[in-house]
C-alpha cells in the first residue's frame, strides 16, 4: 500500500476507534421511519447522532446530509439562518429517495464557537456586523468545525460513497480528505427571508457557499 494510502487507512482506523457506537433505536418522524444511532467521541466526550433511513451499508451514492448543530434554527425556528429549513428539506429528499443518512454534528453551534459566543455574535450582528466580522470582533475563528466524527460515522455504516446535500464546498473537501468518496454534491438551497438575506449573502460572498438564489 502506498505511503499516503497507508496514512489514510491509519487515520480512518483511528477515527473509528475514537468514535464509539453507544445505542440505536427506532425513530418515527414526519418524514419517515429512521434508525437513530448515538455515538460518543472517546477523546472529547462529545456525543454525536446519526439518523439512517433504509439500507445504506455497502451502498453507493447514499444521500447524506452532514448537518451542523444549530439550536436557534433547528429547535427555536430562527429565521436568522437557513439551518432548520435545510434539515427538514434534507429529510424530505431522503424520504423521497427511500434511503439516506443525516449526521447531526454536535459541537458545531455557530460554526464551532458555541451557543454563548453565538449569542454574543448575534448581538454584534444587530449593530451591523456580518457573521464573519462578528466572530472576528470577538477574537474567535470564522469557522472551526471539524468533520472527523462525520467521516467515522460514515465508515461505521460502511457506505461505499455518498451524494452530499450541501451548499458549502468545504464540507465536501473535508470529507474527501478524510477518505470519504463523495460522488456528487447536491445543493440544499432555501430561499432567503428579510431576516437572513444579509446572512446568506455573507455565506456566498465571504465564505464561498454555492447559493444561486443570492444575488
mmCIF file of C-alpha atoms in Angstrom:
data_model
loop_
_atom_site.group_PDB
_atom_site.id
_atom_site.type_symbol
_atom_site.label_atom_id
_atom_site.label_comp_id
_atom_site.label_asym_id
_atom_site.label_seq_id
_atom_site.Cartn_x
_atom_site.Cartn_y
_atom_site.Cartn_z
ATOM 1 C CA UNK A 1 0.000 0.000 0.000
ATOM 2 C CA UNK A 2 1.493 3.427 -0.935
ATOM 3 C CA UNK A 3 2.546 5.569 1.992
ATOM 4 C CA UNK A 4 -0.212 8.159 1.534
ATOM 5 C CA UNK A 5 -2.857 5.402 1.360
ATOM 6 C CA UNK A 6 -1.379 3.732 4.426
ATOM 7 C CA UNK A 7 -1.506 7.003 6.347
ATOM 8 C CA UNK A 8 -5.123 7.500 5.282
ATOM 9 C CA UNK A 9 -6.059 3.977 6.373
ATOM 10 C CA UNK A 10 -4.420 4.584 9.747
ATOM 11 C CA UNK A 11 -6.295 7.879 10.104
ATOM 12 C CA UNK A 12 -9.643 6.227 9.331
ATOM 13 C CA UNK A 13 -8.891 3.423 11.782
ATOM 14 C CA UNK A 14 -8.078 5.987 14.446
ATOM 15 C CA UNK A 15 -11.308 7.884 13.761
ATOM 16 C CA UNK A 16 -13.417 4.744 14.022
ATOM 17 C CA UNK A 17 -11.649 3.717 17.208
ATOM 18 C CA UNK A 18 -12.148 7.103 18.837
ATOM 19 C CA UNK A 19 -15.839 7.389 17.952
ATOM 20 C CA UNK A 20 -17.720 4.691 19.815
ATOM 21 C CA UNK A 21 -21.223 3.496 18.950
ATOM 22 C CA UNK A 22 -23.447 3.502 22.046
ATOM 23 C CA UNK A 23 -27.059 2.726 21.131
ATOM 24 C CA UNK A 24 -29.689 2.552 18.396
ATOM 25 C CA UNK A 25 -33.461 2.873 18.388
ATOM 26 C CA UNK A 26 -36.405 3.300 16.042
ATOM 27 C CA UNK A 27 -37.365 6.944 15.445
ATOM 28 C CA UNK A 28 -40.616 7.594 13.544
ATOM 29 C CA UNK A 29 -40.653 11.130 12.108
ATOM 30 C CA UNK A 30 -42.858 13.255 9.898
ATOM 31 C CA UNK A 31 -40.531 12.342 7.031
ATOM 32 C CA UNK A 32 -40.142 8.602 7.511
ATOM 33 C CA UNK A 33 -39.106 5.955 9.992
ATOM 34 C CA UNK A 34 -35.450 6.391 10.841
ATOM 35 C CA UNK A 35 -32.985 4.389 12.849
ATOM 36 C CA UNK A 36 -31.437 6.687 15.447
ATOM 37 C CA UNK A 37 -27.809 5.960 16.365
ATOM 38 C CA UNK A 38 -25.890 7.531 19.249
ATOM 39 C CA UNK A 39 -22.089 7.754 19.308
ATOM 40 C CA UNK A 40 -19.583 9.183 21.772
ATOM 41 C CA UNK A 41 -16.194 10.607 20.898
ATOM 42 C CA UNK A 42 -13.880 8.914 23.406
ATOM 43 C CA UNK A 43 -11.357 11.720 23.103
ATOM 44 C CA UNK A 44 -13.610 14.741 23.629
ATOM 45 C CA UNK A 45 -16.663 13.157 25.255
ATOM 46 C CA UNK A 46 -18.823 14.810 22.594
ATOM 47 C CA UNK A 47 -21.981 12.893 21.713
ATOM 48 C CA UNK A 48 -22.917 12.557 18.066
ATOM 49 C CA UNK A 49 -26.103 11.473 16.319
ATOM 50 C CA UNK A 50 -26.846 9.713 13.043
ATOM 51 C CA UNK A 51 -30.297 9.278 11.520
ATOM 52 C CA UNK A 52 -30.442 6.468 8.976
ATOM 53 C CA UNK A 53 -33.353 5.727 6.680
ATOM 54 C CA UNK A 54 -33.447 2.422 4.818
ATOM 55 C CA UNK A 55 -30.454 0.300 3.847
ATOM 56 C CA UNK A 56 -27.159 2.162 3.430
ATOM 57 C CA UNK A 57 -24.456 -0.424 4.150
ATOM 58 C CA UNK A 58 -22.352 -1.232 1.086
ATOM 59 C CA UNK A 59 -24.458 1.222 -0.951
ATOM 60 C CA UNK A 60 -23.061 3.804 -3.365
ATOM 61 C CA UNK A 61 -24.085 7.432 -3.694
ATOM 62 C CA UNK A 62 -26.012 7.379 -0.401
ATOM 63 C CA UNK A 63 -27.887 10.662 0.015
ATOM 64 C CA UNK A 64 -26.191 12.279 3.005
ATOM 65 C CA UNK A 65 -26.667 15.453 4.974
ATOM 66 C CA UNK A 66 -23.820 16.494 7.297
ATOM 67 C CA UNK A 67 -25.730 18.936 9.474
ATOM 68 C CA UNK A 68 -24.056 21.256 11.956
ATOM 69 C CA UNK A 69 -25.941 21.626 15.215
ATOM 70 C CA UNK A 70 -27.968 24.854 15.332
ATOM 71 C CA UNK A 71 -30.137 25.227 18.429
ATOM 72 C CA UNK A 72 -31.631 28.527 17.308
ATOM 73 C CA UNK A 73 -32.577 27.332 13.826
ATOM 74 C CA UNK A 74 -33.287 23.641 14.373
ATOM 75 C CA UNK A 75 -35.239 23.977 17.636
ATOM 76 C CA UNK A 76 -36.365 27.592 18.045
ATOM 77 C CA UNK A 77 -37.263 28.153 14.384
ATOM 78 C CA UNK A 78 -34.957 31.145 13.988
ATOM 79 C CA UNK A 79 -35.211 32.968 10.673
ATOM 80 C CA UNK A 80 -31.750 34.480 11.065
ATOM 81 C CA UNK A 81 -30.322 31.405 9.324
ATOM 82 C CA UNK A 82 -31.451 28.632 6.972
ATOM 83 C CA UNK A 83 -30.401 25.684 9.153
ATOM 84 C CA UNK A 84 -33.755 24.429 10.377
ATOM 85 C CA UNK A 85 -35.263 24.559 6.907
ATOM 86 C CA UNK A 86 -32.247 22.784 5.451
ATOM 87 C CA UNK A 87 -32.670 19.981 7.974
ATOM 88 C CA UNK A 88 -36.318 19.482 7.013
ATOM 89 C CA UNK A 89 -35.509 19.664 3.307
ATOM 90 C CA UNK A 90 -32.852 17.003 3.755
ATOM 91 C CA UNK A 91 -35.394 14.736 5.461
ATOM 92 C CA UNK A 92 -37.841 15.274 2.609
ATOM 93 C CA UNK A 93 -35.246 14.444 -0.046
ATOM 94 C CA UNK A 94 -34.077 11.340 1.798
ATOM 95 C CA UNK A 95 -37.672 10.196 2.250
ATOM 96 C CA UNK A 96 -38.270 10.618 -1.493
ATOM 97 C CA UNK A 97 -35.100 8.646 -2.284
ATOM 98 C CA UNK A 98 -36.042 5.879 0.148
ATOM 99 C CA UNK A 99 -32.729 5.734 1.973
ATOM 100 C CA UNK A 100 -30.092 8.085 3.292
ATOM 101 C CA UNK A 101 -28.214 9.442 6.278
ATOM 102 C CA UNK A 102 -28.355 12.628 8.331
ATOM 103 C CA UNK A 103 -25.310 13.166 10.532
ATOM 104 C CA UNK A 104 -26.159 15.681 13.247
ATOM 105 C CA UNK A 105 -22.834 17.089 14.400
ATOM 106 C CA UNK A 106 -22.857 18.280 17.991
ATOM 107 C CA UNK A 107 -20.281 20.891 18.950
ATOM 108 C CA UNK A 108 -20.766 22.765 15.681
ATOM 109 C CA UNK A 109 -23.005 25.501 17.076
ATOM 110 C CA UNK A 110 -22.167 28.855 15.484
ATOM 111 C CA UNK A 111 -19.611 27.204 13.158
ATOM 112 C CA UNK A 112 -17.943 25.766 16.231
ATOM 113 C CA UNK A 113 -17.866 28.731 18.645
ATOM 114 C CA UNK A 114 -20.659 27.507 20.961
ATOM 115 C CA UNK A 115 -24.071 28.870 21.833
ATOM 116 C CA UNK A 116 -22.964 31.615 24.269
ATOM 117 C CA UNK A 117 -20.461 33.032 21.810
ATOM 118 C CA UNK A 118 -23.023 32.698 19.049
ATOM 119 C CA UNK A 119 -25.488 34.838 21.001
ATOM 120 C CA UNK A 120 -22.724 37.410 21.521
ATOM 121 C CA UNK A 121 -22.057 37.347 17.787
ATOM 122 C CA UNK A 122 -25.771 37.848 17.149
ATOM 123 C CA UNK A 123 -25.629 40.957 19.318
ATOM 124 C CA UNK A 124 -22.801 42.354 17.199
ATOM 125 C CA UNK A 125 -24.695 41.473 14.035
ATOM 126 C CA UNK A 126 -27.604 43.519 15.414
ATOM 127 C CA UNK A 127 -25.266 46.542 15.307
ATOM 128 C CA UNK A 128 -24.443 45.981 11.624
ATOM 129 C CA UNK A 129 -21.556 43.483 11.508
ATOM 130 C CA UNK A 130 -21.921 40.434 9.303
ATOM 131 C CA UNK A 131 -21.495 36.886 10.629
ATOM 132 C CA UNK A 132 -17.800 36.759 9.699
ATOM 133 C CA UNK A 133 -16.912 40.185 11.105
ATOM 134 C CA UNK A 134 -18.819 39.446 14.334
ATOM 135 C CA UNK A 135 -16.771 36.324 15.044
ATOM 136 C CA UNK A 136 -13.527 38.148 14.334
ATOM 137 C CA UNK A 137 -14.546 41.078 16.541
ATOM 138 C CA UNK A 138 -14.947 38.598 19.417
ATOM 139 C CA UNK A 139 -11.479 37.188 18.740
ATOM 140 C CA UNK A 140 -12.993 33.928 17.543
ATOM 141 C CA UNK A 141 -12.334 31.889 14.391
ATOM 142 C CA UNK A 142 -14.680 32.334 11.469
ATOM 143 C CA UNK A 143 -15.180 28.569 11.230
ATOM 144 C CA UNK A 144 -13.526 25.970 13.460
ATOM 145 C CA UNK A 145 -15.660 22.950 12.608
ATOM 146 C CA UNK A 146 -14.049 19.560 12.033
ATOM 147 C CA UNK A 147 -15.622 16.619 10.241
ATOM 148 C CA UNK A 148 -13.634 13.685 11.640
ATOM 149 C CA UNK A 149 -16.657 12.335 13.525
ATOM 150 C CA UNK A 150 -18.796 12.579 10.389
ATOM 151 C CA UNK A 151 -16.250 10.530 8.458
ATOM 152 C CA UNK A 152 -16.053 7.983 11.283
ATOM 153 C CA UNK A 153 -19.841 7.549 11.322
ATOM 154 C CA UNK A 154 -19.944 7.029 7.562
ATOM 155 C CA UNK A 155 -17.180 4.448 7.937
ATOM 156 C CA UNK A 156 -19.194 2.765 10.695
ATOM 157 C CA UNK A 157 -22.161 2.372 8.343
ATOM 158 C CA UNK A 158 -19.851 1.028 5.620
ATOM 159 C CA UNK A 159 -21.228 3.213 2.851
ATOM 160 C CA UNK A 160 -19.250 2.995 -0.377
ATOM 161 C CA UNK A 161 -19.831 6.591 -1.428
ATOM 162 C CA UNK A 162 -22.181 9.491 -0.783
ATOM 163 C CA UNK A 163 -24.151 12.193 -2.530
ATOM 164 C CA UNK A 164 -23.662 15.145 -0.210
ATOM 165 C CA UNK A 165 -26.512 17.581 0.422
ATOM 166 C CA UNK A 166 -24.708 20.859 0.985
ATOM 167 C CA UNK A 167 -24.065 24.368 -0.299
ATOM 168 C CA UNK A 168 -20.710 24.528 1.486
ATOM 169 C CA UNK A 169 -17.818 23.257 -0.674
ATOM 170 C CA UNK A 170 -15.565 22.901 2.380
ATOM 171 C CA UNK A 171 -17.673 20.015 3.691
ATOM 172 C CA UNK A 172 -17.051 18.015 0.530
ATOM 173 C CA UNK A 173 -13.332 18.841 0.577
ATOM 174 C CA UNK A 174 -13.021 17.917 4.261
ATOM 175 C CA UNK A 175 -14.801 14.581 3.849
ATOM 176 C CA UNK A 176 -12.712 13.755 0.790
ATOM 177 C CA UNK A 177 -9.517 14.489 2.736
ATOM 178 C CA UNK A 178 -10.790 12.127 5.431
ATOM 179 C CA UNK A 179 -11.216 9.290 2.950
ATOM 180 C CA UNK A 180 -14.927 9.527 2.157
ATOM 181 C CA UNK A 181 -15.839 9.047 -1.512
ATOM 182 C CA UNK A 182 -18.093 11.968 -2.469
ATOM 183 C CA UNK A 183 -19.688 11.065 -5.804
ATOM 184 C CA UNK A 184 -21.754 14.237 -6.080
ATOM 185 C CA UNK A 185 -22.731 17.379 -4.211
ATOM 186 C CA UNK A 186 -26.364 18.471 -4.449
ATOM 187 C CA UNK A 187 -27.411 21.960 -3.398
ATOM 188 C CA UNK A 188 -29.718 22.335 -0.418
ATOM 189 C CA UNK A 189 -30.686 25.939 -1.004
ATOM 190 C CA UNK A 190 -33.503 27.685 0.849
ATOM 191 C CA UNK A 191 -34.992 30.963 -0.377
ATOM 192 C CA UNK A 192 -33.999 33.919 1.780
ATOM 193 C CA UNK A 193 -36.289 35.933 4.021
ATOM 194 C CA UNK A 194 -35.876 39.524 5.269
ATOM 195 C CA UNK A 195 -34.152 38.312 8.445
ATOM 196 C CA UNK A 196 -31.471 36.170 6.785
ATOM 197 C CA UNK A 197 -30.869 37.798 3.393
ATOM 198 C CA UNK A 198 -27.654 39.501 4.542
ATOM 199 C CA UNK A 199 -26.506 36.331 6.325
ATOM 200 C CA UNK A 200 -26.912 34.263 3.157
ATOM 201 C CA UNK A 201 -25.156 36.924 1.101
ATOM 202 C CA UNK A 202 -22.210 36.747 3.511
ATOM 203 C CA UNK A 203 -22.121 32.964 3.220
ATOM 204 C CA UNK A 204 -21.969 33.277 -0.565
ATOM 205 C CA UNK A 205 -19.552 36.170 -0.958
ATOM 206 C CA UNK A 206 -17.267 35.759 2.067
ATOM 207 C CA UNK A 207 -17.463 32.011 2.817
ATOM 208 C CA UNK A 208 -17.793 30.705 -0.729
ATOM 209 C CA UNK A 209 -21.081 28.831 -0.391
ATOM 210 C CA UNK A 210 -22.871 27.906 -3.602
ATOM 211 C CA UNK A 211 -26.099 29.903 -3.366
ATOM 212 C CA UNK A 212 -27.607 30.553 -6.778
ATOM 213 C CA UNK A 213 -30.662 32.366 -5.359
ATOM 214 C CA UNK A 214 -28.476 35.004 -3.685
ATOM 215 C CA UNK A 215 -27.607 37.950 -5.971
#
